[in-house]
Amino acid sequence: MNPQVVGMEEIGGTYVFDLRVSNKALKLNRFFWKMIGTEWRARYLQDAESLMTEAGLDACEKDLVRRRDWLGLVPYGANFFVVEKFARVAKMSNMQVYAIMRGESYEDFLNTRRVPDMR
């Protein structure tokens, strides 16, 4: 184990993204990364199940995607930057995803921001 991350598992809400985790979730992260492409997005919106199978996602990964389990994706090993790409396809803003990850309503989350009236 990398000595720089020793003890991180004891910090609640902290998830190490290292080579081991990256390798485990590689297909899922590639699946999300491809959301930058118009054709890939269109294919996902047309037939998500077939595209997830084509991408080689396993049953657990498919379930995380289907449920849009934003918080479940991160500890699984999804890189947050590619999860954001998927959020756009799912018609959700970063702020909406952050609220869900914190277990708050969107309105409650916005009230914690320095400019809660900004939308």
mmCIF file with all atom_site columns, C-alpha atoms in Angstrom:
data_model
loop_
_atom_site.group_PDB
_atom_site.id
_atom_site.type_symbol
_atom_site.label_atom_id
_atom_site.label_alt_id
_atom_site.label_comp_id
_atom_site.label_asym_id
_atom_site.label_entity_id
_atom_site.label_seq_id
_atom_site.pdbx_PDB_ins_code
_atom_site.Cartn_x
_atom_site.Cartn_y
_atom_site.Cartn_z
_atom_site.occupancy
_atom_site.B_iso_or_equiv
_atom_site.pdbx_formal_charge
_atom_site.auth_seq_id
_atom_site.auth_comp_id
_atom_site.auth_asym_id
_atom_site.auth_atom_id
_atom_site.pdbx_PDB_model_num
ATOM 1   C CA . MET A 1 1   ? 0.000   0.000  0.000   1.00 0.00 ? 1   MET A CA 1
ATOM 2   C CA . ASN A 1 2   ? 1.105   3.532  -0.715  1.00 0.00 ? 2   ASN A CA 1
ATOM 3   C CA . PRO A 1 3   ? 2.367   5.028  2.568   1.00 0.00 ? 3   PRO A CA 1
ATOM 4   C CA . GLN A 1 4   ? 0.773   8.358  1.621   1.00 0.00 ? 4   GLN A CA 1
ATOM 5   C CA . VAL A 1 5   ? -2.720  6.902  1.985   1.00 0.00 ? 5   VAL A CA 1
ATOM 6   C CA . VAL A 1 6   ? -2.253  4.808  5.124   1.00 0.00 ? 6   VAL A CA 1
ATOM 7   C CA . GLY A 1 7   ? -5.087  5.597  7.510   1.00 0.00 ? 7   GLY A CA 1
ATOM 8   C CA . MET A 1 8   ? -7.303  7.279  4.890   1.00 0.00 ? 8   MET A CA 1
ATOM 9   C CA . GLU A 1 9   ? -9.883  4.514  5.199   1.00 0.00 ? 9   GLU A CA 1
ATOM 10  C CA . GLU A 1 10  ? -10.511 5.792  8.725   1.00 0.00 ? 10  GLU A CA 1
ATOM 11  C CA . ILE A 1 11  ? -11.610 9.210  7.425   1.00 0.00 ? 11  ILE A CA 1
ATOM 12  C CA . GLY A 1 12  ? -15.325 8.952  6.702   1.00 0.00 ? 12  GLY A CA 1
ATOM 13  C CA . GLY A 1 13  ? -16.340 9.902  3.181   1.00 0.00 ? 13  GLY A CA 1
ATOM 14  C CA . THR A 1 14  ? -12.793 9.559  1.854   1.00 0.00 ? 14  THR A CA 1
ATOM 15  C CA . TYR A 1 15  ? -12.191 7.105  -0.983  1.00 0.00 ? 15  TYR A CA 1
ATOM 16  C CA . VAL A 1 16  ? -8.719  6.354  -2.271  1.00 0.00 ? 16  VAL A CA 1
ATOM 17  C CA . PHE A 1 17  ? -8.464  6.282  -6.056  1.00 0.00 ? 17  PHE A CA 1
ATOM 18  C CA . ASP A 1 18  ? -5.232  4.419  -6.729  1.00 0.00 ? 18  ASP A CA 1
ATOM 19  C CA . LEU A 1 19  ? -4.009  2.044  -9.435  1.00 0.00 ? 19  LEU A CA 1
ATOM 20  C CA . ARG A 1 20  ? -5.793  -0.910 -7.852  1.00 0.00 ? 20  ARG A CA 1
ATOM 21  C CA . VAL A 1 21  ? -9.143  0.887  -7.785  1.00 0.00 ? 21  VAL A CA 1
ATOM 22  C CA . SER A 1 22  ? -8.541  2.446  -11.191 1.00 0.00 ? 22  SER A CA 1
ATOM 23  C CA . ASN A 1 23  ? -7.892  -0.962 -12.735 1.00 0.00 ? 23  ASN A CA 1
ATOM 24  C CA . LYS A 1 24  ? -10.963 -2.507 -11.094 1.00 0.00 ? 24  LYS A CA 1
ATOM 25  C CA . ALA A 1 25  ? -13.253 0.193  -12.481 1.00 0.00 ? 25  ALA A CA 1
ATOM 26  C CA . LEU A 1 26  ? -11.502 0.730  -15.820 1.00 0.00 ? 26  LEU A CA 1
ATOM 27  C CA . LYS A 1 27  ? -14.418 -0.404 -18.008 1.00 0.00 ? 27  LYS A CA 1
ATOM 28  C CA . LEU A 1 28  ? -16.864 1.724  -16.048 1.00 0.00 ? 28  LEU A CA 1
ATOM 29  C CA . ASN A 1 29  ? -14.636 4.802  -16.258 1.00 0.00 ? 29  ASN A CA 1
ATOM 30  C CA . ARG A 1 30  ? -14.130 4.291  -20.003 1.00 0.00 ? 30  ARG A CA 1
ATOM 31  C CA . PHE A 1 31  ? -17.887 3.916  -20.412 1.00 0.00 ? 31  PHE A CA 1
ATOM 32  C CA . PHE A 1 32  ? -18.420 7.277  -18.706 1.00 0.00 ? 32  PHE A CA 1
ATOM 33  C CA . TRP A 1 33  ? -15.486 8.938  -20.484 1.00 0.00 ? 33  TRP A CA 1
ATOM 34  C CA . LYS A 1 34  ? -17.022 8.106  -23.849 1.00 0.00 ? 34  LYS A CA 1
ATOM 35  C CA . MET A 1 35  ? -20.030 10.251 -22.885 1.00 0.00 ? 35  MET A CA 1
ATOM 36  C CA . ILE A 1 36  ? -18.060 13.155 -24.386 1.00 0.00 ? 36  ILE A CA 1
ATOM 37  C CA . GLY A 1 37  ? -18.941 11.767 -27.811 1.00 0.00 ? 37  GLY A CA 1
ATOM 38  C CA . THR A 1 38  ? -22.255 12.701 -29.402 1.00 0.00 ? 38  THR A CA 1
ATOM 39  C CA . GLU A 1 39  ? -22.739 9.254  -30.928 1.00 0.00 ? 39  GLU A CA 1
ATOM 40  C CA . TRP A 1 40  ? -22.010 7.444  -27.644 1.00 0.00 ? 40  TRP A CA 1
ATOM 41  C CA . ARG A 1 41  ? -24.483 9.669  -25.763 1.00 0.00 ? 41  ARG A CA 1
ATOM 42  C CA . ALA A 1 42  ? -27.144 9.084  -28.404 1.00 0.00 ? 42  ALA A CA 1
ATOM 43  C CA . ARG A 1 43  ? -26.595 5.335  -28.259 1.00 0.00 ? 43  ARG A CA 1
ATOM 44  C CA . TYR A 1 44  ? -26.844 5.404  -24.462 1.00 0.00 ? 44  TYR A CA 1
ATOM 45  C CA . LEU A 1 45  ? -30.119 7.338  -24.570 1.00 0.00 ? 45  LEU A CA 1
ATOM 46  C CA . GLN A 1 46  ? -31.489 4.993  -27.225 1.00 0.00 ? 46  GLN A CA 1
ATOM 47  C CA . ASP A 1 47  ? -30.502 1.670  -25.624 1.00 0.00 ? 47  ASP A CA 1
ATOM 48  C CA . ALA A 1 48  ? -28.560 1.944  -22.382 1.00 0.00 ? 48  ALA A CA 1
ATOM 49  C CA . GLU A 1 49  ? -28.635 -1.782 -21.640 1.00 0.00 ? 49  GLU A CA 1
ATOM 50  C CA . SER A 1 50  ? -27.047 -2.793 -24.932 1.00 0.00 ? 50  SER A CA 1
ATOM 51  C CA . LEU A 1 51  ? -24.374 -0.119 -24.658 1.00 0.00 ? 51  LEU A CA 1
ATOM 52  C CA . MET A 1 52  ? -23.484 -1.123 -21.090 1.00 0.00 ? 52  MET A CA 1
ATOM 53  C CA . THR A 1 53  ? -23.156 -4.738 -22.230 1.00 0.00 ? 53  THR A CA 1
ATOM 54  C CA . GLU A 1 54  ? -21.040 -3.713 -25.220 1.00 0.00 ? 54  GLU A CA 1
ATOM 55  C CA . ALA A 1 55  ? -18.795 -1.724 -22.875 1.00 0.00 ? 55  ALA A CA 1
ATOM 56  C CA . GLY A 1 56  ? -18.264 -4.851 -20.774 1.00 0.00 ? 56  GLY A CA 1
ATOM 57  C CA . LEU A 1 57  ? -19.858 -3.552 -17.592 1.00 0.00 ? 57  LEU A CA 1
ATOM 58  C CA . ASP A 1 58  ? -20.579 -6.224 -15.007 1.00 0.00 ? 58  ASP A CA 1
ATOM 59  C CA . ALA A 1 59  ? -23.894 -6.599 -13.163 1.00 0.00 ? 59  ALA A CA 1
ATOM 60  C CA . CYS A 1 60  ? -22.816 -4.391 -10.243 1.00 0.00 ? 60  CYS A CA 1
ATOM 61  C CA . GLU A 1 61  ? -21.632 -1.613 -12.554 1.00 0.00 ? 61  GLU A CA 1
ATOM 62  C CA . LYS A 1 62  ? -24.815 -1.760 -14.611 1.00 0.00 ? 62  LYS A CA 1
ATOM 63  C CA . ASP A 1 63  ? -26.860 -1.505 -11.438 1.00 0.00 ? 63  ASP A CA 1
ATOM 64  C CA . LEU A 1 64  ? -24.915 1.565  -10.266 1.00 0.00 ? 64  LEU A CA 1
ATOM 65  C CA . VAL A 1 65  ? -25.511 3.230  -13.646 1.00 0.00 ? 65  VAL A CA 1
ATOM 66  C CA . ARG A 1 66  ? -29.200 2.271  -13.832 1.00 0.00 ? 66  ARG A CA 1
ATOM 67  C CA . ARG A 1 67  ? -29.901 3.610  -10.348 1.00 0.00 ? 67  ARG A CA 1
ATOM 68  C CA . ARG A 1 68  ? -27.703 6.658  -10.896 1.00 0.00 ? 68  ARG A CA 1
ATOM 69  C CA . ASP A 1 69  ? -26.145 5.835  -7.561  1.00 0.00 ? 69  ASP A CA 1
ATOM 70  C CA . TRP A 1 70  ? -23.922 8.897  -7.500  1.00 0.00 ? 70  TRP A CA 1
ATOM 71  C CA . LEU A 1 71  ? -22.421 8.192  -4.099  1.00 0.00 ? 71  LEU A CA 1
ATOM 72  C CA . GLY A 1 72  ? -22.102 4.455  -4.754  1.00 0.00 ? 72  GLY A CA 1
ATOM 73  C CA . LEU A 1 73  ? -20.116 5.082  -7.933  1.00 0.00 ? 73  LEU A CA 1
ATOM 74  C CA . VAL A 1 74  ? -17.274 6.905  -6.168  1.00 0.00 ? 74  VAL A CA 1
ATOM 75  C CA . PRO A 1 75  ? -16.319 4.247  -3.599  1.00 0.00 ? 75  PRO A CA 1
ATOM 76  C CA . TYR A 1 76  ? -16.725 1.635  -6.328  1.00 0.00 ? 76  TYR A CA 1
ATOM 77  C CA . GLY A 1 77  ? -13.961 3.370  -8.251  1.00 0.00 ? 77  GLY A CA 1
ATOM 78  C CA . ALA A 1 78  ? -15.639 5.693  -10.718 1.00 0.00 ? 78  ALA A CA 1
ATOM 79  C CA . ASN A 1 79  ? -13.520 8.776  -11.252 1.00 0.00 ? 79  ASN A CA 1
ATOM 80  C CA . PHE A 1 80  ? -15.577 11.797 -10.297 1.00 0.00 ? 80  PHE A CA 1
ATOM 81  C CA . PHE A 1 81  ? -14.580 13.717 -13.424 1.00 0.00 ? 81  PHE A CA 1
ATOM 82  C CA . VAL A 1 82  ? -16.134 11.095 -15.692 1.00 0.00 ? 82  VAL A CA 1
ATOM 83  C CA . VAL A 1 83  ? -19.160 10.744 -13.399 1.00 0.00 ? 83  VAL A CA 1
ATOM 84  C CA . GLU A 1 84  ? -19.770 14.441 -14.114 1.00 0.00 ? 84  GLU A CA 1
ATOM 85  C CA . LYS A 1 85  ? -19.917 13.638 -17.829 1.00 0.00 ? 85  LYS A CA 1
ATOM 86  C CA . PHE A 1 86  ? -22.566 11.028 -17.153 1.00 0.00 ? 86  PHE A CA 1
ATOM 87  C CA . ALA A 1 87  ? -24.496 13.453 -14.952 1.00 0.00 ? 87  ALA A CA 1
ATOM 88  C CA . ARG A 1 88  ? -24.920 15.744 -17.955 1.00 0.00 ? 88  ARG A CA 1
ATOM 89  C CA . VAL A 1 89  ? -26.395 12.882 -19.976 1.00 0.00 ? 89  VAL A CA 1
ATOM 90  C CA . ALA A 1 90  ? -28.703 12.142 -17.036 1.00 0.00 ? 90  ALA A CA 1
ATOM 91  C CA . LYS A 1 91  ? -29.749 15.832 -17.160 1.00 0.00 ? 91  LYS A CA 1
ATOM 92  C CA . MET A 1 92  ? -28.360 16.638 -13.711 1.00 0.00 ? 92  MET A CA 1
ATOM 93  C CA . SER A 1 93  ? -26.140 19.519 -12.688 1.00 0.00 ? 93  SER A CA 1
ATOM 94  C CA . ASN A 1 94  ? -23.040 19.162 -10.543 1.00 0.00 ? 94  ASN A CA 1
ATOM 95  C CA . MET A 1 95  ? -24.892 20.863 -7.700  1.00 0.00 ? 95  MET A CA 1
ATOM 96  C CA . GLN A 1 96  ? -27.732 18.340 -7.867  1.00 0.00 ? 96  GLN A CA 1
ATOM 97  C CA . VAL A 1 97  ? -25.256 15.448 -7.772  1.00 0.00 ? 97  VAL A CA 1
ATOM 98  C CA . TYR A 1 98  ? -23.351 17.015 -4.873  1.00 0.00 ? 98  TYR A CA 1
ATOM 99  C CA . ALA A 1 99  ? -26.601 17.384 -2.915  1.00 0.00 ? 99  ALA A CA 1
ATOM 100 C CA . ILE A 1 100 ? -27.439 13.716 -3.451  1.00 0.00 ? 100 ILE A CA 1
ATOM 101 C CA . MET A 1 101 ? -23.918 12.710 -2.412  1.00 0.00 ? 101 MET A CA 1
ATOM 102 C CA . ARG A 1 102 ? -24.350 14.680 0.810   1.00 0.00 ? 102 ARG A CA 1
ATOM 103 C CA . GLY A 1 103 ? -27.776 13.169 1.471   1.00 0.00 ? 103 GLY A CA 1
ATOM 104 C CA . GLU A 1 104 ? -29.471 16.561 1.203   1.00 0.00 ? 104 GLU A CA 1
ATOM 105 C CA . SER A 1 105 ? -32.232 18.026 -0.869  1.00 0.00 ? 105 SER A CA 1
ATOM 106 C CA . TYR A 1 106 ? -31.090 20.327 -3.634  1.00 0.00 ? 106 TYR A CA 1
ATOM 107 C CA . GLU A 1 107 ? -32.561 23.339 -1.822  1.00 0.00 ? 107 GLU A CA 1
ATOM 108 C CA . ASP A 1 108 ? -30.894 22.443 1.487   1.00 0.00 ? 108 ASP A CA 1
ATOM 109 C CA . PHE A 1 109 ? -27.586 21.985 -0.293  1.00 0.00 ? 109 PHE A CA 1
ATOM 110 C CA . LEU A 1 110 ? -27.860 25.365 -2.029  1.00 0.00 ? 110 LEU A CA 1
ATOM 111 C CA . ASN A 1 111 ? -28.486 26.999 1.334   1.00 0.00 ? 111 ASN A CA 1
ATOM 112 C CA . THR A 1 112 ? -25.047 25.800 2.469   1.00 0.00 ? 112 THR A CA 1
ATOM 113 C CA . ARG A 1 113 ? -23.337 27.673 -0.385  1.00 0.00 ? 113 ARG A CA 1
ATOM 114 C CA . ARG A 1 114 ? -21.974 31.213 -0.053  1.00 0.00 ? 114 ARG A CA 1
ATOM 115 C CA . VAL A 1 115 ? -24.392 32.354 -2.752  1.00 0.00 ? 115 VAL A CA 1
ATOM 116 C CA . PRO A 1 116 ? -27.492 30.199 -2.183  1.00 0.00 ? 116 PRO A CA 1
ATOM 117 C CA . ASP A 1 117 ? -29.583 32.183 -4.677  1.00 0.00 ? 117 ASP A CA 1
ATOM 118 C CA . MET A 1 118 ? -27.320 31.286 -7.608  1.00 0.00 ? 118 MET A CA 1
ATOM 119 C CA . ARG A 1 119 ? -28.807 28.653 -9.888  1.00 0.00 ? 119 ARG A CA 1
#
